[in-house]
PDB file of C-alpha atoms in Angstrom:
ATOM      1  CA  UNK A  45       0.015  -0.012   0.016  1.00 94.00           C
ATOM      2  CA  UNK A  46       1.309   3.401  -0.950  1.00 97.00           C
ATOM      3  CA  UNK A  47       0.432   6.466   1.122  1.00 97.00           C
ATOM      4  CA  UNK A  48       0.674   9.577  -1.035  1.00 98.00           C
ATOM      5  CA  UNK A  49       0.744  12.594   1.233  1.00 98.00           C
ATOM      6  CA  UNK A  50       0.329  14.890  -1.734  1.00 97.00           C
ATOM      7  CA  UNK A  51      -3.214  13.527  -2.096  1.00 98.00           C
ATOM      8  CA  UNK A  52      -4.121  14.057   1.580  1.00 98.00           C
ATOM      9  CA  UNK A  53      -5.541  17.439   2.611  1.00 98.00           C
ATOM     10  CA  UNK A  54      -3.223  19.391   4.945  1.00 98.00           C
ATOM     11  CA  UNK A  55      -4.629  20.385   8.345  1.00 98.00           C
ATOM     12  CA  UNK A  56      -3.332  23.499  10.047  1.00 98.00           C
ATOM     13  CA  UNK A  57      -3.260  23.114  13.799  1.00 97.00           C
ATOM     14  CA  UNK A  58      -2.654  26.041  16.149  1.00 97.00           C
ATOM     15  CA  UNK A  59      -1.329  25.089  19.644  1.00 96.00           C
ATOM     16  CA  UNK A  60      -1.024  21.329  19.102  1.00 95.00           C
ATOM     17  CA  UNK A  61      -1.855  19.513  22.410  1.00 95.00           C
ATOM     18  CA  UNK A  62      -1.679  22.855  24.279  1.00 96.00           C
ATOM     19  CA  UNK A  63       1.550  24.030  22.622  1.00 97.00           C
ATOM     20  CA  UNK A  64       2.089  27.222  20.670  1.00 98.00           C
ATOM     21  CA  UNK A  65       2.395  28.191  17.051  1.00 98.00           C
ATOM     22  CA  UNK A  66       1.430  26.202  13.960  1.00 97.00           C
ATOM     23  CA  UNK A  67       1.806  22.557  13.028  1.00 97.00           C
ATOM     24  CA  UNK A  68       0.807  21.526   9.518  1.00 98.00           C
ATOM     25  CA  UNK A  69      -0.114  17.856   9.084  1.00 98.00           C
ATOM     26  CA  UNK A  70      -1.108  15.464   6.321  1.00 98.00           C
ATOM     27  CA  UNK A  71      -2.319  12.338   8.129  1.00 97.00           C
ATOM     28  CA  UNK A  72      -3.238   8.904   7.020  1.00 97.00           C
ATOM     29  CA  UNK A  73      -5.397   7.285   9.742  1.00 95.00           C
ATOM     30  CA  UNK A  74      -7.021   3.832   9.997  1.00 94.00           C
ATOM     31  CA  UNK A  75      -7.868   1.486  12.844  1.00 93.00           C
ATOM     32  CA  UNK A  76      -4.253   0.305  13.120  1.00 94.00           C
ATOM     33  CA  UNK A  77      -2.206   3.507  12.911  1.00 95.00           C
ATOM     34  CA  UNK A  78      -1.845   7.212  12.431  1.00 95.00           C
ATOM     35  CA  UNK A  79       0.930   8.122  10.001  1.00 97.00           C
ATOM     36  CA  UNK A  80       1.685  11.832   9.651  1.00 98.00           C
ATOM     37  CA  UNK A  81       3.787  13.985   7.405  1.00 98.00           C
ATOM     38  CA  UNK A  82       4.220  17.068   9.582  1.00 98.00           C
ATOM     39  CA  UNK A  83       5.781  20.517   9.379  1.00 98.00           C
ATOM     40  CA  UNK A  84       6.457  22.373  12.624  1.00 98.00           C
ATOM     41  CA  UNK A  85       6.860  26.066  11.945  1.00 97.00           C
ATOM     42  CA  UNK A  86       9.632  28.208  13.515  1.00 98.00           C
ATOM     43  CA  UNK A  87       8.977  28.910  17.182  1.00 98.00           C
ATOM     44  CA  UNK A  88       6.114  26.419  17.391  1.00 98.00           C
ATOM     45  CA  UNK A  89       5.813  23.590  19.963  1.00 98.00           C
ATOM     46  CA  UNK A  90       3.519  20.843  21.093  1.00 97.00           C
ATOM     47  CA  UNK A  91       2.144  20.604  24.578  1.00 96.00           C
ATOM     48  CA  UNK A  92       3.464  17.945  26.952  1.00 95.00           C
ATOM     49  CA  UNK A  93       1.488  14.755  26.436  1.00 95.00           C
ATOM     50  CA  UNK A  94       1.593  11.050  27.230  1.00 93.00           C
ATOM     51  CA  UNK A  95       1.326   8.117  24.844  1.00 93.00           C
ATOM     52  CA  UNK A  96      -1.087   5.671  26.438  1.00 91.00           C
ATOM     53  CA  UNK A  97      -1.709   2.433  24.589  1.00 91.00           C
ATOM     54  CA  UNK A  98       0.630   3.461  21.819  1.00 93.00           C
ATOM     55  CA  UNK A  99       4.075   4.856  21.143  1.00 95.00           C
ATOM     56  CA  UNK A 100       5.359   7.512  18.763  1.00 96.00           C
ATOM     57  CA  UNK A 101       8.348   7.489  16.374  1.00 98.00           C
ATOM     58  CA  UNK A 102       9.330  10.791  14.710  1.00 98.00           C
ATOM     59  CA  UNK A 103      11.806  10.642  11.782  1.00 98.00           C
ATOM     60  CA  UNK A 104      13.269  14.015  10.952  1.00 98.00           C
ATOM     61  CA  UNK A 105      13.323  14.756   7.201  1.00 98.00           C
ATOM     62  CA  UNK A 106      14.594  18.350   7.401  1.00 98.00           C
ATOM     63  CA  UNK A 107      15.546  20.834  10.065  1.00 98.00           C
ATOM     64  CA  UNK A 108      16.232  20.189  13.771  1.00 98.00           C
ATOM     65  CA  UNK A 109      13.527  19.108  16.272  1.00 98.00           C
ATOM     66  CA  UNK A 110      14.136  19.802  19.938  1.00 98.00           C
ATOM     67  CA  UNK A 111      12.527  17.076  22.008  1.00 98.00           C
ATOM     68  CA  UNK A 112      11.827  17.051  25.760  1.00 97.00           C
ATOM     69  CA  UNK A 113      11.542  13.519  27.044  1.00 93.00           C
ATOM     70  CA  UNK A 114      11.492  12.898  30.808  1.00 85.00           C
ATOM     71  CA  UNK A 115      14.282  15.040  32.238  1.00 90.00           C
ATOM     72  CA  UNK A 116      16.211  15.076  28.982  1.00 95.00           C
ATOM     73  CA  UNK A 117      16.261  17.629  26.138  1.00 98.00           C
ATOM     74  CA  UNK A 118      17.667  16.351  22.864  1.00 97.00           C
ATOM     75  CA  UNK A 119      17.928  17.600  19.319  1.00 98.00           C
ATOM     76  CA  UNK A 120      16.866  15.259  16.556  1.00 98.00           C
ATOM     77  CA  UNK A 121      18.545  16.018  13.253  1.00 98.00           C
ATOM     78  CA  UNK A 122      17.930  14.867   9.671  1.00 98.00           C
ATOM     79  CA  UNK A 123      17.989  11.079   9.503  1.00 98.00           C
ATOM     80  CA  UNK A 124      17.435  10.619  13.236  1.00 98.00           C
ATOM     81  CA  UNK A 125      14.399   9.262  15.026  1.00 98.00           C
ATOM     82  CA  UNK A 126      12.913  10.423  18.343  1.00 98.00           C
ATOM     83  CA  UNK A 127      11.086   7.527  20.020  1.00 97.00           C
ATOM     84  CA  UNK A 128       8.584   7.985  22.812  1.00 96.00           C
ATOM     85  CA  UNK A 129       7.630   4.560  24.230  1.00 95.00           C
ATOM     86  CA  UNK A 130       4.157   3.658  25.416  1.00 94.00           C
ATOM     87  CA  UNK A 131       3.337   5.237  28.781  1.00 93.00           C
ATOM     88  CA  UNK A 132       5.928   8.027  28.523  1.00 95.00           C
ATOM     89  CA  UNK A 133       5.485  11.820  28.277  1.00 96.00           C
ATOM     90  CA  UNK A 134       7.199  14.123  25.764  1.00 97.00           C
ATOM     91  CA  UNK A 135       6.881  17.472  24.004  1.00 97.00           C
ATOM     92  CA  UNK A 136       8.755  18.978  21.150  1.00 98.00           C
ATOM     93  CA  UNK A 137       9.554  22.341  19.668  1.00 98.00           C
ATOM     94  CA  UNK A 138      11.203  24.098  16.767  1.00 98.00           C
ATOM     95  CA  UNK A 139      13.812  26.481  18.189  1.00 98.00           C
ATOM     96  CA  UNK A 140      15.118  27.392  14.753  1.00 98.00           C
ATOM     97  CA  UNK A 141      14.209  30.028  12.152  1.00 98.00           C
ATOM     98  CA  UNK A 142      13.191  27.406   9.516  1.00 97.00           C
ATOM     99  CA  UNK A 143      10.625  24.615   9.266  1.00 98.00           C
ATOM    100  CA  UNK A 144      11.119  21.183  10.731  1.00 98.00           C
ATOM    101  CA  UNK A 145       9.613  18.419   8.630  1.00 98.00           C
ATOM    102  CA  UNK A 146       9.196  14.953  10.074  1.00 98.00           C
ATOM    103  CA  UNK A 147       7.322  11.746   9.611  1.00 98.00           C
ATOM    104  CA  UNK A 148       5.484  10.591  12.745  1.00 98.00           C
ATOM    105  CA  UNK A 149       4.025   7.070  13.257  1.00 98.00           C
ATOM    106  CA  UNK A 150       1.657   6.267  16.116  1.00 96.00           C
ATOM    107  CA  UNK A 151       0.340   2.696  15.972  1.00 94.00           C
ATOM    108  CA  UNK A 152      -2.691   1.271  17.807  1.00 85.00           C
ATOM    109  CA  UNK A 153      -1.205  -1.236  20.192  1.00 66.00           C
ATOM    110  CA  UNK A 154      -4.418  -2.511  21.639  1.00 58.00           C
TER     111      UNK A 154
END
């Protein structure tokens, strides 16, 4: 199965999960997973949130994504993956002056 994000309407989300700024998302969603091609605009962030019954993997395609996971702050760069296991909290932000583009996968575990 091919997922063509160019054929999926883009949603513009302000303050994703209580964060600030704009996140643009093209999402494929079915009963097994949510697969998202996402663009986090400069200065934007998500709110802190927990992954219950699922996990999230975020593969950076361009830019640098600052991720806060537990007591750790890390920067995920092109070709790297941020992984937030089931039951854990995280939040992320774009501290740069250019877009961060990433592919996020959130499967249904139960």
